[in-house]
PDB file of C-alpha atoms in Angstrom:
ATOM      1  CA  LEU X 131     206.458 -34.074 204.716  1.00 70.00           C
ATOM      2  CA  GLY X 132     206.177 -37.628 205.925  1.00 77.00           C
ATOM      3  CA  SER X 133     207.488 -39.738 208.772  1.00 81.00           C
ATOM      4  CA  PHE X 134     208.788 -36.799 210.765  1.00 82.00           C
ATOM      5  CA  TYR X 135     210.169 -37.422 214.255  1.00 89.00           C
ATOM      6  CA  PRO X 136     208.986 -34.864 216.832  1.00 90.00           C
ATOM      7  CA  ASP X 137     212.531 -34.213 218.085  1.00 89.00           C
ATOM      8  CA  LYS X 138     213.545 -32.995 214.612  1.00 89.00           C
ATOM      9  CA  ILE X 139     211.120 -30.055 214.738  1.00 90.00           C
ATOM     10  CA  ASN X 140     212.991 -26.902 215.791  1.00 90.00           C
ATOM     11  CA  ASP X 141     212.407 -23.138 215.531  1.00 90.00           C
ATOM     12  CA  ARG X 142     214.152 -22.945 212.155  1.00 92.00           C
ATOM     13  CA  PHE X 143     211.843 -25.624 210.766  1.00 90.00           C
ATOM     14  CA  VAL X 144     208.751 -23.902 212.211  1.00 90.00           C
ATOM     15  CA  ASN X 145     209.840 -20.667 210.549  1.00 91.00           C
ATOM     16  CA  LEU X 146     210.291 -22.479 207.222  1.00 90.00           C
ATOM     17  CA  LEU X 147     206.776 -23.898 207.462  1.00 89.00           C
ATOM     18  CA  LYS X 148     205.441 -20.393 208.105  1.00 89.00           C
ATOM     19  CA  THR X 149     207.287 -18.700 205.261  1.00 89.00           C
ATOM     20  CA  GLU X 150     208.162 -21.217 202.528  1.00 89.00           C
ATOM     21  CA  LYS X 151     205.217 -21.504 200.130  1.00 84.00           C
ATOM     22  CA  LYS X 152     206.509 -24.795 198.707  1.00 86.00           C
ATOM     23  CA  LEU X 153     206.100 -26.526 202.087  1.00 87.00           C
ATOM     24  CA  MET X 154     202.555 -27.679 202.703  1.00 89.00           C
ATOM     25  CA  PRO X 155     200.954 -27.282 206.150  1.00 92.00           C
ATOM     26  CA  HIS X 156     200.822 -31.006 206.896  1.00 93.00           C
ATOM     27  CA  LEU X 157     203.193 -33.285 208.789  1.00 94.00           C
ATOM     28  CA  HIS X 158     203.026 -37.040 209.213  1.00 95.00           C
ATOM     29  CA  ILE X 159     204.474 -37.582 212.687  1.00 95.00           C
ATOM     30  CA  SER X 160     206.268 -40.810 213.651  1.00 94.00           C
ATOM     31  CA  LEU X 161     204.859 -40.589 217.151  1.00 95.00           C
ATOM     32  CA  GLN X 162     204.838 -44.317 218.021  1.00 95.00           C
ATOM     33  CA  ALA X 163     203.806 -43.648 221.656  1.00 97.00           C
ATOM     34  CA  GLY X 164     202.893 -40.843 224.020  1.00 97.00           C
ATOM     35  CA  ASP X 165     204.255 -42.266 227.257  1.00 98.00           C
ATOM     36  CA  ASP X 166     207.791 -41.632 228.540  1.00 98.00           C
ATOM     37  CA  GLU X 167     208.363 -45.178 229.815  1.00 97.00           C
ATOM     38  CA  ILE X 168     207.379 -46.735 226.480  1.00 97.00           C
ATOM     39  CA  LEU X 169     209.264 -44.107 224.446  1.00 97.00           C
ATOM     40  CA  LYS X 170     212.398 -44.936 226.461  1.00 96.00           C
ATOM     41  CA  LEU X 171     211.943 -48.669 225.799  1.00 95.00           C
ATOM     42  CA  MET X 172     211.508 -47.824 222.089  1.00 95.00           C
ATOM     43  CA  LYS X 173     214.829 -45.914 222.241  1.00 94.00           C
ATOM     44  CA  ARG X 174     213.132 -42.709 221.090  1.00 94.00           C
ATOM     45  CA  LYS X 175     215.005 -39.476 221.739  1.00 92.00           C
ATOM     46  CA  TYR X 176     211.994 -37.445 222.809  1.00 94.00           C
ATOM     47  CA  LYS X 177     209.601 -37.298 225.728  1.00 96.00           C
ATOM     48  CA  ARG X 178     205.863 -36.829 225.955  1.00 97.00           C
ATOM     49  CA  ALA X 179     206.053 -33.204 227.139  1.00 97.00           C
ATOM     50  CA  GLU X 180     208.393 -32.287 224.280  1.00 95.00           C
ATOM     51  CA  VAL X 181     205.977 -33.753 221.719  1.00 96.00           C
ATOM     52  CA  ILE X 182     203.072 -31.774 223.168  1.00 96.00           C
ATOM     53  CA  GLU X 183     205.154 -28.586 223.328  1.00 95.00           C
ATOM     54  CA  VAL X 184     206.464 -28.722 219.753  1.00 94.00           C
ATOM     55  CA  LEU X 185     203.172 -29.784 218.111  1.00 95.00           C
ATOM     56  CA  THR X 186     201.190 -27.203 220.086  1.00 95.00           C
ATOM     57  CA  LYS X 187     203.697 -24.531 219.041  1.00 93.00           C
ATOM     58  CA  LEU X 188     203.380 -25.583 215.399  1.00 93.00           C
ATOM     59  CA  LYS X 189     199.582 -25.324 215.572  1.00 93.00           C
ATOM     60  CA  LYS X 190     199.897 -21.827 217.035  1.00 94.00           C
ATOM     61  CA  GLU X 191     202.491 -20.657 214.509  1.00 93.00           C
ATOM     62  CA  VAL X 192     200.962 -22.370 211.434  1.00 91.00           C
ATOM     63  CA  PRO X 193     197.191 -22.270 212.067  1.00 86.00           C
ATOM     64  CA  SER X 194     196.290 -24.282 208.948  1.00 89.00           C
ATOM     65  CA  ILE X 195     198.601 -27.187 209.814  1.00 94.00           C
ATOM     66  CA  GLU X 196     197.221 -30.696 210.186  1.00 95.00           C
ATOM     67  CA  PHE X 197     198.980 -33.709 211.675  1.00 95.00           C
ATOM     68  CA  THR X 198     198.641 -37.349 210.756  1.00 95.00           C
ATOM     69  CA  GLY X 199     200.690 -39.921 212.582  1.00 95.00           C
ATOM     70  CA  ASP X 200     201.839 -43.443 213.335  1.00 96.00           C
ATOM     71  CA  VAL X 201     201.196 -45.056 216.702  1.00 98.00           C
ATOM     72  CA  ILE X 202     201.966 -48.539 218.054  1.00 97.00           C
ATOM     73  CA  VAL X 203     199.798 -50.176 220.709  1.00 97.00           C
ATOM     74  CA  GLY X 204     200.816 -53.158 222.801  1.00 97.00           C
ATOM     75  CA  PHE X 205     204.567 -52.541 222.855  1.00 96.00           C
ATOM     76  CA  PRO X 206     206.220 -54.856 225.443  1.00 96.00           C
ATOM     77  CA  HIS X 207     205.680 -53.604 229.018  1.00 96.00           C
ATOM     78  CA  GLU X 208     202.771 -51.328 227.949  1.00 97.00           C
ATOM     79  CA  LYS X 209     200.329 -51.179 230.859  1.00 98.00           C
ATOM     80  CA  GLU X 210     196.924 -49.483 230.810  1.00 98.00           C
ATOM     81  CA  ASN X 211     198.329 -46.233 232.246  1.00 98.00           C
ATOM     82  CA  ASN X 212     201.014 -46.143 229.509  1.00 98.00           C
ATOM     83  CA  PHE X 213     198.337 -46.597 226.870  1.00 98.00           C
ATOM     84  CA  ILE X 214     196.162 -43.880 228.466  1.00 98.00           C
ATOM     85  CA  ASN X 215     199.083 -41.425 228.257  1.00 98.00           C
ATOM     86  CA  THR X 216     199.392 -42.139 224.532  1.00 98.00           C
ATOM     87  CA  TYR X 217     195.626 -41.848 224.043  1.00 98.00           C
ATOM     88  CA  LYS X 218     195.474 -38.504 225.885  1.00 98.00           C
ATOM     89  CA  LEU X 219     198.408 -37.034 223.956  1.00 97.00           C
ATOM     90  CA  ILE X 220     196.768 -37.928 220.636  1.00 97.00           C
ATOM     91  CA  GLU X 221     193.451 -36.503 221.819  1.00 97.00           C
ATOM     92  CA  GLU X 222     195.067 -33.285 223.085  1.00 96.00           C
ATOM     93  CA  ILE X 223     196.963 -32.621 219.845  1.00 96.00           C
ATOM     94  CA  GLY X 224     193.980 -33.513 217.653  1.00 95.00           C
ATOM     95  CA  PHE X 225     195.504 -35.487 214.812  1.00 95.00           C
ATOM     96  CA  SER X 226     193.524 -35.385 211.563  1.00 94.00           C
ATOM     97  CA  ASP X 227     194.232 -39.069 210.941  1.00 95.00           C
ATOM     98  CA  LEU X 228     196.276 -41.950 212.375  1.00 96.00           C
ATOM     99  CA  HIS X 229     197.880 -45.178 211.289  1.00 97.00           C
ATOM    100  CA  ILE X 230     197.392 -47.550 214.226  1.00 98.00           C
ATOM    101  CA  PHE X 231     199.634 -50.600 214.479  1.00 97.00           C
ATOM    102  CA  GLN X 232     199.484 -53.476 216.933  1.00 97.00           C
ATOM    103  CA  TYR X 233     202.986 -54.370 218.068  1.00 96.00           C
ATOM    104  CA  SER X 234     204.467 -57.607 216.745  1.00 93.00           C
ATOM    105  CA  ASP X 235     207.971 -58.963 217.208  1.00 90.00           C
ATOM    106  CA  ARG X 236     210.522 -58.443 214.465  1.00 88.00           C
ATOM    107  CA  GLU X 237     213.562 -60.657 214.334  1.00 86.00           C
ATOM    108  CA  LYS X 238     216.861 -59.217 215.549  1.00 83.00           C
ATOM    109  CA  THR X 239     215.286 -56.203 217.253  1.00 85.00           C
ATOM    110  CA  LEU X 240     215.815 -55.307 220.886  1.00 84.00           C
ATOM    111  CA  ALA X 241     212.054 -55.222 221.475  1.00 86.00           C
ATOM    112  CA  SER X 242     211.714 -58.853 220.348  1.00 85.00           C
ATOM    113  CA  ILE X 243     213.680 -60.006 223.397  1.00 83.00           C
ATOM    114  CA  TYR X 244     211.776 -57.827 225.883  1.00 88.00           C
ATOM    115  CA  GLU X 245     209.708 -59.719 228.389  1.00 86.00           C
ATOM    116  CA  GLU X 246     206.203 -58.714 229.493  1.00 92.00           C
ATOM    117  CA  LYS X 247     204.594 -59.017 226.072  1.00 94.00           C
ATOM    118  CA  VAL X 248     201.072 -57.631 225.765  1.00 96.00           C
ATOM    119  CA  ASP X 249     198.507 -60.299 224.844  1.00 95.00           C
ATOM    120  CA  SER X 250     196.720 -60.074 221.495  1.00 96.00           C
ATOM    121  CA  LYS X 251     193.279 -59.478 223.051  1.00 98.00           C
ATOM    122  CA  THR X 252     194.563 -56.397 224.933  1.00 98.00           C
ATOM    123  CA  LYS X 253     196.383 -55.091 221.845  1.00 97.00           C
ATOM    124  CA  LYS X 254     193.215 -55.385 219.777  1.00 98.00           C
ATOM    125  CA  GLU X 255     191.087 -53.722 222.458  1.00 98.00           C
ATOM    126  CA  ARG X 256     193.513 -50.783 222.682  1.00 98.00           C
ATOM    127  CA  ALA X 257     193.723 -50.483 218.899  1.00 98.00           C
ATOM    128  CA  ASP X 258     189.899 -50.449 218.753  1.00 98.00           C
ATOM    129  CA  ARG X 259     189.744 -47.661 221.352  1.00 98.00           C
ATOM    130  CA  LEU X 260     192.260 -45.617 219.381  1.00 98.00           C
ATOM    131  CA  GLU X 261     190.312 -46.291 216.181  1.00 98.00           C
ATOM    132  CA  ILE X 262     187.191 -44.732 217.724  1.00 98.00           C
ATOM    133  CA  LEU X 263     189.262 -41.686 218.724  1.00 98.00           C
ATOM    134  CA  ARG X 264     190.769 -41.555 215.212  1.00 96.00           C
ATOM    135  CA  GLU X 265     187.300 -41.586 213.627  1.00 95.00           C
ATOM    136  CA  ASN X 266     186.106 -38.760 215.904  1.00 96.00           C
ATOM    137  CA  MET X 267     189.191 -36.620 215.206  1.00 96.00           C
ATOM    138  CA  TYR X 268     188.925 -37.318 211.464  1.00 93.00           C
ATOM    139  CA  LYS X 269     185.297 -36.144 211.462  1.00 93.00           C
ATOM    140  CA  LYS X 270     186.105 -33.013 213.530  1.00 93.00           C
ATOM    141  CA  THR X 271     188.906 -32.097 211.143  1.00 92.00           C
ATOM    142  CA  ARG X 272     186.715 -32.471 208.085  1.00 91.00           C
ATOM    143  CA  ASP X 273     183.856 -30.534 209.742  1.00 92.00           C
ATOM    144  CA  ARG X 274     186.189 -27.528 210.139  1.00 91.00           C
ATOM    145  CA  TYR X 275     186.582 -27.321 206.352  1.00 91.00           C
ATOM    146  CA  LEU X 276     182.898 -27.509 205.470  1.00 91.00           C
ATOM    147  CA  ASN X 277     181.813 -24.403 203.482  1.00 93.00           C
ATOM    148  CA  LYS X 278     185.433 -23.205 203.272  1.00 93.00           C
ATOM    149  CA  GLU X 279     187.335 -22.382 200.107  1.00 94.00           C
ATOM    150  CA  THR X 280     190.587 -24.201 199.489  1.00 92.00           C
ATOM    151  CA  GLN X 281     192.912 -25.434 196.784  1.00 92.00           C
ATOM    152  CA  VAL X 282     193.058 -29.069 195.689  1.00 94.00           C
ATOM    153  CA  LEU X 283     195.782 -30.823 193.727  1.00 94.00           C
ATOM    154  CA  VAL X 284     193.970 -33.227 191.388  1.00 95.00           C
ATOM    155  CA  GLU X 285     195.616 -36.666 191.467  1.00 96.00           C
ATOM    156  CA  GLU X 286     193.013 -38.903 189.833  1.00 95.00           C
ATOM    157  CA  ILE X 287     190.022 -38.581 187.513  1.00 94.00           C
ATOM    158  CA  LYS X 288     187.310 -41.258 187.227  1.00 93.00           C
ATOM    159  CA  HIS X 289     183.867 -40.997 185.636  1.00 89.00           C
ATOM    160  CA  ASN X 290     183.833 -37.190 185.534  1.00 90.00           C
ATOM    161  CA  LYS X 291     184.941 -36.961 189.185  1.00 92.00           C
ATOM    162  CA  ALA X 292     188.331 -35.733 190.325  1.00 94.00           C
ATOM    163  CA  TYR X 293     190.076 -36.805 193.519  1.00 94.00           C
ATOM    164  CA  GLY X 294     192.897 -34.981 195.228  1.00 94.00           C
ATOM    165  CA  TYR X 295     194.202 -33.401 198.403  1.00 93.00           C
ATOM    166  CA  THR X 296     194.195 -29.974 199.972  1.00 92.00           C
ATOM    167  CA  GLU X 297     197.452 -28.357 201.117  1.00 91.00           C
ATOM    168  CA  ASN X 298     196.971 -29.883 204.555  1.00 90.00           C
ATOM    169  CA  TYR X 299     196.172 -33.365 203.229  1.00 91.00           C
ATOM    170  CA  ILE X 300     192.395 -33.517 203.367  1.00 90.00           C
ATOM    171  CA  LYS X 301     191.064 -35.806 200.633  1.00 91.00           C
ATOM    172  CA  VAL X 302     188.504 -34.150 198.336  1.00 93.00           C
ATOM    173  CA  GLN X 303     186.193 -35.298 195.537  1.00 92.00           C
ATOM    174  CA  ILE X 304     185.231 -32.788 192.842  1.00 93.00           C
ATOM    175  CA  ASN X 305     182.041 -33.655 190.931  1.00 92.00           C
ATOM    176  CA  ASN X 306     181.509 -32.787 187.245  1.00 90.00           C
ATOM    177  CA  PHE X 307     185.203 -32.091 186.866  1.00 90.00           C
ATOM    178  CA  GLN X 308     186.496 -30.434 183.731  1.00 88.00           C
ATOM    179  CA  GLY X 309     190.276 -30.423 183.834  1.00 89.00           C
ATOM    180  CA  SER X 310     193.339 -32.610 184.100  1.00 92.00           C
ATOM    181  CA  ILE X 311     195.542 -34.491 186.550  1.00 94.00           C
ATOM    182  CA  ASN X 312     198.134 -32.358 188.417  1.00 94.00           C
ATOM    183  CA  GLU X 313     195.929 -29.287 188.076  1.00 93.00           C
ATOM    184  CA  ILE X 314     195.384 -27.149 191.173  1.00 93.00           C
ATOM    185  CA  LYS X 315     191.729 -26.183 191.517  1.00 93.00           C
ATOM    186  CA  ASN X 316     190.121 -23.593 193.783  1.00 93.00           C
ATOM    187  CA  ILE X 317     187.011 -25.157 195.295  1.00 92.00           C
ATOM    188  CA  LYS X 318     184.507 -24.709 198.104  1.00 93.00           C
ATOM    189  CA  ILE X 319     183.837 -27.799 200.207  1.00 92.00           C
ATOM    190  CA  GLN X 320     180.072 -28.219 200.207  1.00 90.00           C
ATOM    191  CA  GLU X 321     179.433 -31.570 201.876  1.00 88.00           C
ATOM    192  CA  LEU X 322     181.176 -34.392 203.669  1.00 82.00           C
ATOM    193  CA  SER X 323     181.070 -38.002 202.568  1.00 79.00           C
ATOM    194  CA  LYS X 324     181.218 -40.919 204.955  1.00 64.00           C
TER     195      LYS X 324
END
């Protein structure tokens, strides 16, 4: 499931993720920020504590779940402490991957008329800091699956190698593959690539 807003996750949805075999244990979260002041300026309907509560609950209830997410750095009015709140939330939840965007004005949006724009040097520096965190979380996630058995949906085959994703959206390469696209293969992850 992609582009899921944290405030849309309720007990009924958690129960569905636990019981419905057709739902995969992966959510792409439209987080955008992890600071209440910035979330309010973004007109989001959720607060930092609610995000932490619902994603922590999901991890407890669906142990195999992984989260990827979208985050924006340098939104107008974002100070260092606002950015740190976002950074700490992402670190605490432990996303398996992130899409990091540097804020830029879009015509006819409320944010485009906000004052106190963040300069490009600061936006880049914050994006770079989040990128280092993203790389560390990505590696930790993949390390957890080393020497584990899992299923992979094969999406592409090139030169006798298959590429696909696990249920929780970890990309996998299968060497010496004998099979076809859209096949689900049981495999054991033996090594990590860079």
